[in-house]
XYZ file of C-alpha atoms in Angstrom:
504
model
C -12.388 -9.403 47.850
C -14.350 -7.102 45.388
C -17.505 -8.675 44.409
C -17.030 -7.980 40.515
C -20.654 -8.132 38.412
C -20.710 -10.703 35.711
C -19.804 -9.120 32.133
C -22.537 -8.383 29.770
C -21.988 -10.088 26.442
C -19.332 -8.448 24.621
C -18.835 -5.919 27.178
C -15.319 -4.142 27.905
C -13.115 -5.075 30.916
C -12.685 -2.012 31.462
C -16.791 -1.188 31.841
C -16.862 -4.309 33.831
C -14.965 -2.700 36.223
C -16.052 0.885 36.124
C -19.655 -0.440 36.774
C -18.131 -2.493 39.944
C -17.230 1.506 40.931
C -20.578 2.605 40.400
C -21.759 -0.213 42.530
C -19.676 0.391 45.500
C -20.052 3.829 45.243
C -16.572 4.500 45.191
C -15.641 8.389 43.642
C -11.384 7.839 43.907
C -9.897 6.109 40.704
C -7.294 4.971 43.534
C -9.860 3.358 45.755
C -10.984 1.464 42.865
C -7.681 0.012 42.068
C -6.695 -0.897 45.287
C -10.031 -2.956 45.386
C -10.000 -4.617 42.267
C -5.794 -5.051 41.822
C -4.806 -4.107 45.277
C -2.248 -2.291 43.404
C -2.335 1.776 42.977
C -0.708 1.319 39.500
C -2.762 -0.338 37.414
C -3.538 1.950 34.202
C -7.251 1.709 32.691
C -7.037 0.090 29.450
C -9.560 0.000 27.133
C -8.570 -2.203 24.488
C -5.812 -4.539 26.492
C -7.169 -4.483 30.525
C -4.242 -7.155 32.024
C -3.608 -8.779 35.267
C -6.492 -10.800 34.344
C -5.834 -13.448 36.495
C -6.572 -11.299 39.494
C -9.776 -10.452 37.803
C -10.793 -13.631 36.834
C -9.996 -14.665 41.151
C -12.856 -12.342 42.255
C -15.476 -14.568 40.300
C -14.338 -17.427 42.913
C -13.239 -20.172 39.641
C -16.194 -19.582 37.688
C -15.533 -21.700 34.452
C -17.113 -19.228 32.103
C -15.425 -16.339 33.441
C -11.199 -18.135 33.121
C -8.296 -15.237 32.569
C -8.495 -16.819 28.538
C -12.518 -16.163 28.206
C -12.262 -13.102 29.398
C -9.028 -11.982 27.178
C -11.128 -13.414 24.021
C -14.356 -12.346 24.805
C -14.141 -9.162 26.479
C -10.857 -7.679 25.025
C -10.005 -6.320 21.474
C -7.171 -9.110 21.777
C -8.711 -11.085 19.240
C -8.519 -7.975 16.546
C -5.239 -7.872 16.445
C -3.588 -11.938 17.433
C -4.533 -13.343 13.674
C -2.302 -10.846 12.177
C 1.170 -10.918 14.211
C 3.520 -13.452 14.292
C 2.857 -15.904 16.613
C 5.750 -15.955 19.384
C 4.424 -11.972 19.426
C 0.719 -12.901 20.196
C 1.596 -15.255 22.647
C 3.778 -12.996 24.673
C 1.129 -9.999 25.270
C -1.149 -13.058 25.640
C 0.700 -14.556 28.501
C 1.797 -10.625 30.060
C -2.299 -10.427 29.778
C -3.103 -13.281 31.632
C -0.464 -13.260 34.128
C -0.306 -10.392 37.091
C 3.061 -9.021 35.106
C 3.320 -5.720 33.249
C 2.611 -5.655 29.858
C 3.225 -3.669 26.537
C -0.085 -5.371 24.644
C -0.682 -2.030 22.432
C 2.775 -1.672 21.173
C 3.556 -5.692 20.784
C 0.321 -5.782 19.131
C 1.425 -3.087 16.815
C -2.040 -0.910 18.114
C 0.214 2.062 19.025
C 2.349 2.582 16.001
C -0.859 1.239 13.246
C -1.301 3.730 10.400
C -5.280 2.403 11.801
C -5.933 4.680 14.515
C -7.825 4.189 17.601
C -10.505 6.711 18.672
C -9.721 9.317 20.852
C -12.865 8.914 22.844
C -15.185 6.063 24.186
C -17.994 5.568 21.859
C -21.691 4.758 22.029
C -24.824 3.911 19.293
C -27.792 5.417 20.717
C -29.507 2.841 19.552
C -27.862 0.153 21.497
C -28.048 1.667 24.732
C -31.267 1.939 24.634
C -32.097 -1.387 23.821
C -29.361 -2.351 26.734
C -31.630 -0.551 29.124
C -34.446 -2.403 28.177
C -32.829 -5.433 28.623
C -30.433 -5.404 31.283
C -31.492 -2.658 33.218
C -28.432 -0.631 32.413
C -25.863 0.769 30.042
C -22.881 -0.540 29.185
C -19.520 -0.447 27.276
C -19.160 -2.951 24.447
C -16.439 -3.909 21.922
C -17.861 -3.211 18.892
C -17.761 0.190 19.528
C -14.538 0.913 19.921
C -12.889 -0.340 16.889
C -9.738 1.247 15.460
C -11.123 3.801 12.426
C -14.559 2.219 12.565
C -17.234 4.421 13.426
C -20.158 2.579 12.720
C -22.712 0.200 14.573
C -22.669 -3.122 12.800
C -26.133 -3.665 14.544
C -27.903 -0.382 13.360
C -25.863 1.009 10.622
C -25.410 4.271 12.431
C -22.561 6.530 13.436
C -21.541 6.500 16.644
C -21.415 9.201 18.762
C -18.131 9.911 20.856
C -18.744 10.699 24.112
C -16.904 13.246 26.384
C -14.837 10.583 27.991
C -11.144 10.856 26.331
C -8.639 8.306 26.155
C -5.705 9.368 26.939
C -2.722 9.703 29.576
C -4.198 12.112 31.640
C -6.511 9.815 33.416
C -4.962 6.698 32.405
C -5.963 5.370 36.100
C -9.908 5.851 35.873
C -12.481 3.553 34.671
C -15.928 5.423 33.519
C -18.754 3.778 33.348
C -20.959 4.699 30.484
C -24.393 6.095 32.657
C -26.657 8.961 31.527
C -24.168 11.820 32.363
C -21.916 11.041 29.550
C -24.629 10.515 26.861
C -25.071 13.312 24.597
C -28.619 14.754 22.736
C -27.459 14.190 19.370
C -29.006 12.181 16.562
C -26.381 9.733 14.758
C -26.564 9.758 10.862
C -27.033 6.657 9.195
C -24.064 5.260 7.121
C -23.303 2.866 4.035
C -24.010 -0.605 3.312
C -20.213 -1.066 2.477
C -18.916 0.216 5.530
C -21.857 -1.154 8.198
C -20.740 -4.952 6.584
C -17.096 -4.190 6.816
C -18.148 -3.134 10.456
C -20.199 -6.626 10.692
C -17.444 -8.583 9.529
C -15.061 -7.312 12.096
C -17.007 -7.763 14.815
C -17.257 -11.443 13.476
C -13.341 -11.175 13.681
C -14.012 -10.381 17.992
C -16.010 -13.450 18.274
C -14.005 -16.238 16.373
C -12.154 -18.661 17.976
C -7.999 -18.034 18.434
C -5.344 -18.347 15.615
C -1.999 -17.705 15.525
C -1.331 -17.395 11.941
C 2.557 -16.645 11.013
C 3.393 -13.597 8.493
C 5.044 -16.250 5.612
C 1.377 -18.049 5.640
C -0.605 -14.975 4.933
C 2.290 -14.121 2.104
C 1.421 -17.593 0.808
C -2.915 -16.924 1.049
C -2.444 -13.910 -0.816
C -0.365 -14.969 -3.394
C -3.324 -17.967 -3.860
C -5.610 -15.371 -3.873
C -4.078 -13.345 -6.610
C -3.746 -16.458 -8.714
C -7.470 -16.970 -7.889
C -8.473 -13.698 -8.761
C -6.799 -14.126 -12.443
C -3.794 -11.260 -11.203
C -1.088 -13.123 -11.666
C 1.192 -13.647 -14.997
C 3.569 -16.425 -14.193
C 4.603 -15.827 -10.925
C 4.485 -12.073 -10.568
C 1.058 -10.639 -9.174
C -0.068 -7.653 -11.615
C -0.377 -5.377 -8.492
C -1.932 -2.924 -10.650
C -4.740 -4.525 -11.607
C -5.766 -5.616 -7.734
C -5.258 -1.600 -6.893
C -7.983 -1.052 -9.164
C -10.244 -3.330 -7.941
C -9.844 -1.784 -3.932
C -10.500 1.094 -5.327
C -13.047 0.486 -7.964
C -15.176 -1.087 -4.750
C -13.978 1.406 -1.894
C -13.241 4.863 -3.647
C -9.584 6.689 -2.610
C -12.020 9.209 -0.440
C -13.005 6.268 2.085
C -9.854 4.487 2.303
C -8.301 8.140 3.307
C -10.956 8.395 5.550
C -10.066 4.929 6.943
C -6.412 6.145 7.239
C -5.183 3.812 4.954
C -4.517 5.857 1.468
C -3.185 3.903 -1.249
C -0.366 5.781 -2.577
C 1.619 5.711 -6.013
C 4.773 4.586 -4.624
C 6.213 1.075 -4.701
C 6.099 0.572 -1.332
C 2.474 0.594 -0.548
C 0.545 -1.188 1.932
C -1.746 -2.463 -0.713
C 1.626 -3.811 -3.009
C 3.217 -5.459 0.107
C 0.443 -7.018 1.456
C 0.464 -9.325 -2.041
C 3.912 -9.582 -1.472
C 6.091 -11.380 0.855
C 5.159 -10.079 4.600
C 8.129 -8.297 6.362
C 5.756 -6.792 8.672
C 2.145 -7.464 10.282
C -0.568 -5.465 8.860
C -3.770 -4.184 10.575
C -7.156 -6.104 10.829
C -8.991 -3.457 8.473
C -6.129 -3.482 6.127
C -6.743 -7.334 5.410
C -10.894 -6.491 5.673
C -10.738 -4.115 3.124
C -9.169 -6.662 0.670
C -11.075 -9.689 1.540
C -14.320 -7.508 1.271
C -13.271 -5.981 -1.901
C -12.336 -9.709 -3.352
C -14.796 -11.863 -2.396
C -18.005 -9.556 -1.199
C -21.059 -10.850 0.084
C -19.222 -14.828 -0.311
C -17.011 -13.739 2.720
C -16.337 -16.063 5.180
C -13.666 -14.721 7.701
C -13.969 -18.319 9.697
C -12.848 -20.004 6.514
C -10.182 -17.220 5.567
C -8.027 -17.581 9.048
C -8.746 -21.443 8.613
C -7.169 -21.645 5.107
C -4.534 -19.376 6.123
C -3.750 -21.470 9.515
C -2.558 -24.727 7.556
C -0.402 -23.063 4.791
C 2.856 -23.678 5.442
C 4.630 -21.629 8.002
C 8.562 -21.877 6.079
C 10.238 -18.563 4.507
C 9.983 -18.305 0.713
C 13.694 -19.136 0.854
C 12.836 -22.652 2.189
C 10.547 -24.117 0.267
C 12.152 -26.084 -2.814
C 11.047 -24.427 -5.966
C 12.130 -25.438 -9.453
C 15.401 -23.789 -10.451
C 16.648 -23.268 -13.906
C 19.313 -25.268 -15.535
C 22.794 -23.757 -14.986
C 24.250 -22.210 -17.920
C 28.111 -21.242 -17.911
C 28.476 -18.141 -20.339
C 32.269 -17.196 -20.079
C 31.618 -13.698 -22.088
C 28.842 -12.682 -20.033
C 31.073 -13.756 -16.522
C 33.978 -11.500 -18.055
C 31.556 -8.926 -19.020
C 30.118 -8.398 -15.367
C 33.997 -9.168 -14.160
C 35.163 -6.162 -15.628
C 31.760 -3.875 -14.850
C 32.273 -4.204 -11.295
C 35.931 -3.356 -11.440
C 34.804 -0.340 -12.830
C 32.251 0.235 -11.037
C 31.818 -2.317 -7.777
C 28.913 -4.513 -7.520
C 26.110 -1.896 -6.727
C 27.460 0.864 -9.195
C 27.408 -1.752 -11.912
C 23.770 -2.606 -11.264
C 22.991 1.119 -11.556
C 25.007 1.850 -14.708
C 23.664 0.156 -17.501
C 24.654 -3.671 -16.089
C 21.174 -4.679 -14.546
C 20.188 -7.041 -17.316
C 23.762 -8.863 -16.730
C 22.755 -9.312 -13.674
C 19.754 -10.487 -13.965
C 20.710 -12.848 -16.560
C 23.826 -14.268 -14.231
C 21.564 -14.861 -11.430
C 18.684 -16.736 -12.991
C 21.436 -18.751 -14.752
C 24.772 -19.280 -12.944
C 23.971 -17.933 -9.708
C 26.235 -19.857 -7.791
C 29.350 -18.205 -9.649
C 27.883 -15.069 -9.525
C 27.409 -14.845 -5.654
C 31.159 -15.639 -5.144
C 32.019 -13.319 -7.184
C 30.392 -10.533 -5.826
C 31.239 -11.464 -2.353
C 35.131 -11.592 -3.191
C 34.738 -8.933 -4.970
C 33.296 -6.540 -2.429
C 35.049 -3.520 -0.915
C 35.533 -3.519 2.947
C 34.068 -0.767 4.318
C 35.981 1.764 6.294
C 34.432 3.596 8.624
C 35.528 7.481 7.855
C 36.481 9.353 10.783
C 35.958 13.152 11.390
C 32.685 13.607 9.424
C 31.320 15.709 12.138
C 32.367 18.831 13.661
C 31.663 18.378 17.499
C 33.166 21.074 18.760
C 30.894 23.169 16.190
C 27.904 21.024 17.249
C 28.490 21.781 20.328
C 27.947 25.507 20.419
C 25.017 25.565 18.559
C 23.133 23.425 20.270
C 24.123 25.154 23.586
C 23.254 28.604 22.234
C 19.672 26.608 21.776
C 19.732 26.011 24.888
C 20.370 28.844 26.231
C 17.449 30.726 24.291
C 15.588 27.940 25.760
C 16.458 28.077 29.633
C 15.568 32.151 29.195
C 12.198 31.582 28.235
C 11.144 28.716 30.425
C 13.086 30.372 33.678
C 9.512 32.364 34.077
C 7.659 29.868 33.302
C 7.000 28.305 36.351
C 4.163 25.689 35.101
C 6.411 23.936 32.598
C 7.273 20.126 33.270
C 10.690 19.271 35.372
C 13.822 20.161 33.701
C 14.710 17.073 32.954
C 17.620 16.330 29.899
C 15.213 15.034 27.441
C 12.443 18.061 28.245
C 15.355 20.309 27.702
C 16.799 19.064 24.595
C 13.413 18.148 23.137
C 11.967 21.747 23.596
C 15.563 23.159 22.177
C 14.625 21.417 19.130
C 18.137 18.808 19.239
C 17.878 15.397 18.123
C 17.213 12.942 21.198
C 19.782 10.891 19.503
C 22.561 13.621 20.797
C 21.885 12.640 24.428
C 24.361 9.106 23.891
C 27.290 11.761 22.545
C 27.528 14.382 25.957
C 31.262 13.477 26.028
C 31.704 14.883 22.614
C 29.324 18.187 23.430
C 31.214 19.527 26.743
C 29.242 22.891 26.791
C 26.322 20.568 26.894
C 27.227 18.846 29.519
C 28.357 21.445 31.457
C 24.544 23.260 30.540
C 22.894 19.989 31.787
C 24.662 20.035 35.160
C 23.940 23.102 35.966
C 20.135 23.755 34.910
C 18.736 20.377 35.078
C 16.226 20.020 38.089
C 16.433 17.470 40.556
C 13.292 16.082 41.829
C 13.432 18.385 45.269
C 13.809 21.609 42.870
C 11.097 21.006 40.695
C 8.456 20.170 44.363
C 9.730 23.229 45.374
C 8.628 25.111 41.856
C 5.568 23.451 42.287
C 4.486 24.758 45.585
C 5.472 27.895 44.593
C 3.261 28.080 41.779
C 0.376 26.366 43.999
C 1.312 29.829 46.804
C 1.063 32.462 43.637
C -2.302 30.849 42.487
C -4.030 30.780 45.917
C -2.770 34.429 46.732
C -4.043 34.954 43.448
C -7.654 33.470 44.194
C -7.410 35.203 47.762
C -7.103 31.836 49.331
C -6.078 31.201 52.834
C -2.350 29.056 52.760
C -3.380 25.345 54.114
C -1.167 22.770 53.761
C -3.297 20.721 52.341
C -4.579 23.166 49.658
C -1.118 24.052 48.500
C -0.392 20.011 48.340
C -3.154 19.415 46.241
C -2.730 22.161 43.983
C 1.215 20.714 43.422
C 0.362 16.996 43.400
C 2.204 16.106 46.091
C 1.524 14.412 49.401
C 3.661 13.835 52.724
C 4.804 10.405 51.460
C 6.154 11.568 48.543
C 7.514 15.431 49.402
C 11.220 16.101 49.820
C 12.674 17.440 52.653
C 13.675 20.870 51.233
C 9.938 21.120 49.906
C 8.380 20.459 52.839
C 10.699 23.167 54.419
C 9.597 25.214 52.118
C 6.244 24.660 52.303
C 6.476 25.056 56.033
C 7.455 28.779 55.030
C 5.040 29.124 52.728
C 2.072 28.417 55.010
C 3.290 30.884 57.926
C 3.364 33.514 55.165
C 0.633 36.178 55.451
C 0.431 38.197 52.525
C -0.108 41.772 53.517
């Protein structure tokens, strides 16, 4: 059993166990795994590490150190739970916990957030060296890596990315942060508005868990609206809360932030005062509550409020209705506009305020109306011209297979690499009984796994020919990616070939 060190306070997973690598003096990301997971696998996470109960076994039942503590207090979890509905949160929670796979970033909407993550691991100066003073040793913390924040709470200075990208390439490999990855660079300092912002989320990290449901944050920020004096009767004046985020943020930083408020109706800013049909990011709600409330803000007391409003749809909750009033002019009025027109067209032609009218005052009538009124729809038939489709998009295919035939580096020649670099719709890929030529195409170029290990040592040969290298087995293996595990028959054949081969 790995002997893990104890996390640092608010340190990353994923440092926890890069350090453990550093320790053992291990150099392969695959050694590492197999120590720590015993499974090859495992993907470095930054924000989400899972399987933490297998982590949590190699501290031997150490109460502070549970798969939970270590999901709250050394993940971003916490960032992102508040703000999803609930039967969401507790799925990547359990995935997270348990030894399963899991799909935290896109269940936690981190993947597809208009709030974008960094693209490297970041570091304050500052901190580090007041972590070597202290512990002995540098670390990877939380705070740092917050989605579009850039900024040390602790300092008020900019962080400085580091050379160590996150992204798919080495998606198995946990860095530790050590003095090889910090750069000579002095950070600038930052201001007051967005170091407190900064403050305020890392208070978010350390807060206790709550699963708050979408309907009761559409019910806090209608309160707060009303609070605020934006409100006349029961429509928010949107406008006048647009001018406040702005007024206290400026367009220029909430671009900067990734988060632009735009003219159209459909804002972030508009829906997040209206009813929630979708979760919005943690610095989407910061920016408001700082904007509305300032130095009073008290995120503890925010998610508490929120927590015991009521979790039932707008639909559900009894509201006072208006008397029913039975106008038979208006009824034939709207009878004979959607005749005309049908329900929607009489909306849109001059009939709006009829409607209106008939639904805050005999809405009963009106809803059977329309629904006996409206026109079955009938699917039409022969809209597209498949047979048409289908020569143009082999002729693209065609150009396509003609360039990348000498291009021996290119990725397998799979389907989707084929019809995504041919510039066709992935969505065409369901319809290959309709698109023949296609089909045909696909059969005949597409690569099977023991063609493209085969293109690969060949490209490995060229390049060591190239360098004036000697052909080794093991060279040309490593230069392809493959092993003798994984290797096909016909590759290894060929391979067998390739190393008797003496170039002259």
């Amino acid at each position: 059993m790995a002997c893990l060190p104890v996390p640092y306070p608010d340190e990353l997973l994923y440092s926890v166990i890069a350090r453990y690598g550093v320790y053992a003096g291990i150099t392969s990301p695959k050694q590492l795994l197999d120590e720590v997971f015993q499974n090859r696998k495992i993907i470095a996470s930054v924000a989400f590490q899972g399987h933490l109960s297998q982590i949590s076994a190699h501290y031997q039942g150490n109460s502070d150190l549970t798969p939970y503590k270590l999901l709250q207090g050394h993940t971003l979890f916490p960032l992102y739970s508040p703000f999803v509905y609930p039967n969401i949160a507790a799925q990547a929670k359990h995935e997270l916990l348990t030894d399963c796979r899991h799909s935290a970033e896109v269940q936690l909407g981190k993947a597809a957030s208009k709030v974008k993550s960094p693209h490297y691991l970041r570091y304050c100066p500052f901190c580090v060296t007041a972590q070597i003073e202290q512990y002995g040793e540098p670390f990877w913390i939380r705070r740092w890596q917050l989605p579009s924040l850039s900024v040390c709470a602790e300092h008020g200075a900019q962080l400085i990315n580091s050379p160590i990208l996150i992204s798919e390439a080495h998606r198995h490999q946990f860095t530790a942060l050590s003095p090889n990855v910090l750069l000579h660079s002095t950070p600038n300092l930052t201001n007051s508005k967005i170091t407190m912002i900064t403050a305020y989320a890392q208070q978010l990290l350390n807060l206790p868990e709550r699963l708050i449901h979408p309907a009761q944050w559409s019910y806090f920020y209608q309160d707060l609206a009303y609070q605020l004096g934006f409100v006349r009767g029961k429509h928010v004046l949107h406008e006048l809360i647009a001018n406040l985020v702005l007024g206290y943020w400026g367009s220029h930083t909430l671009s900067c932030f990734g988060i632009a408020v735009s003219k159209e109706d459909t804002n972030w800013l508009k829906c997040l005062f209206r009813k929630h049909r979708k979760s919005f990011s943690y610095l989407q709600h910061l920016l408001v509550w700082q904007a509305c409330y300032e130095q009073k803000l008290d995120i503890a007391n925010i998610l508490s409020t929120a927590s015991a409003l009521p979790h039932a749809p707008y639909e559900d909750i009894p509201i006072s209705t208006e008397p029913v009033v039975v106008d038979q002019t208006r009824r034939a009025k709207w009878q004979r506009a959607v005749a005309k027109f049908g329900v929607k067209g009489a909306r849109q032609n001059g009939f709006a305020h009829l409607y209106t009218w008939l639904y805050r005052h005999d809405k009963q009538w009106l809803m059977q109306f329309n629904q006996s009124s409206a026109k079955p729809k009938i699917a039409k038939t022969g809209r597209v011209d498949w047979s048409k489709r289908d020569k143009r998009y082999v002729r693209q295919l065609i150009l396509l297979i003609n360039k990348a035939e000498t291009q021996l580096g290119s990725s397998r020649h799979t389907v989707t690499w084929l019809v995504t670099h041919a510039h066709i719709p992935l969505s065409q890929i369901k319809y290959l009984e309709k698109l023949p030529l296609c089909k045909l195409f696909f059969n005949k170029y597409c690569e099977t796994i023991e063609e493209y290990q085969c293109r690969r040592i060949a490209m490995a040969c060229i390049r060591c020919i190239a360098k004036h290298q000697i052909l080794r087995t093991w060279r040309i293996e490593r230069m392809a990616g493959l092993n003798e595990k994984r290797t096909r028959p016909l590759a290894s054949q060929l391979l067998g070939f390739a190393v008797k081969y003496e170039p002259s």
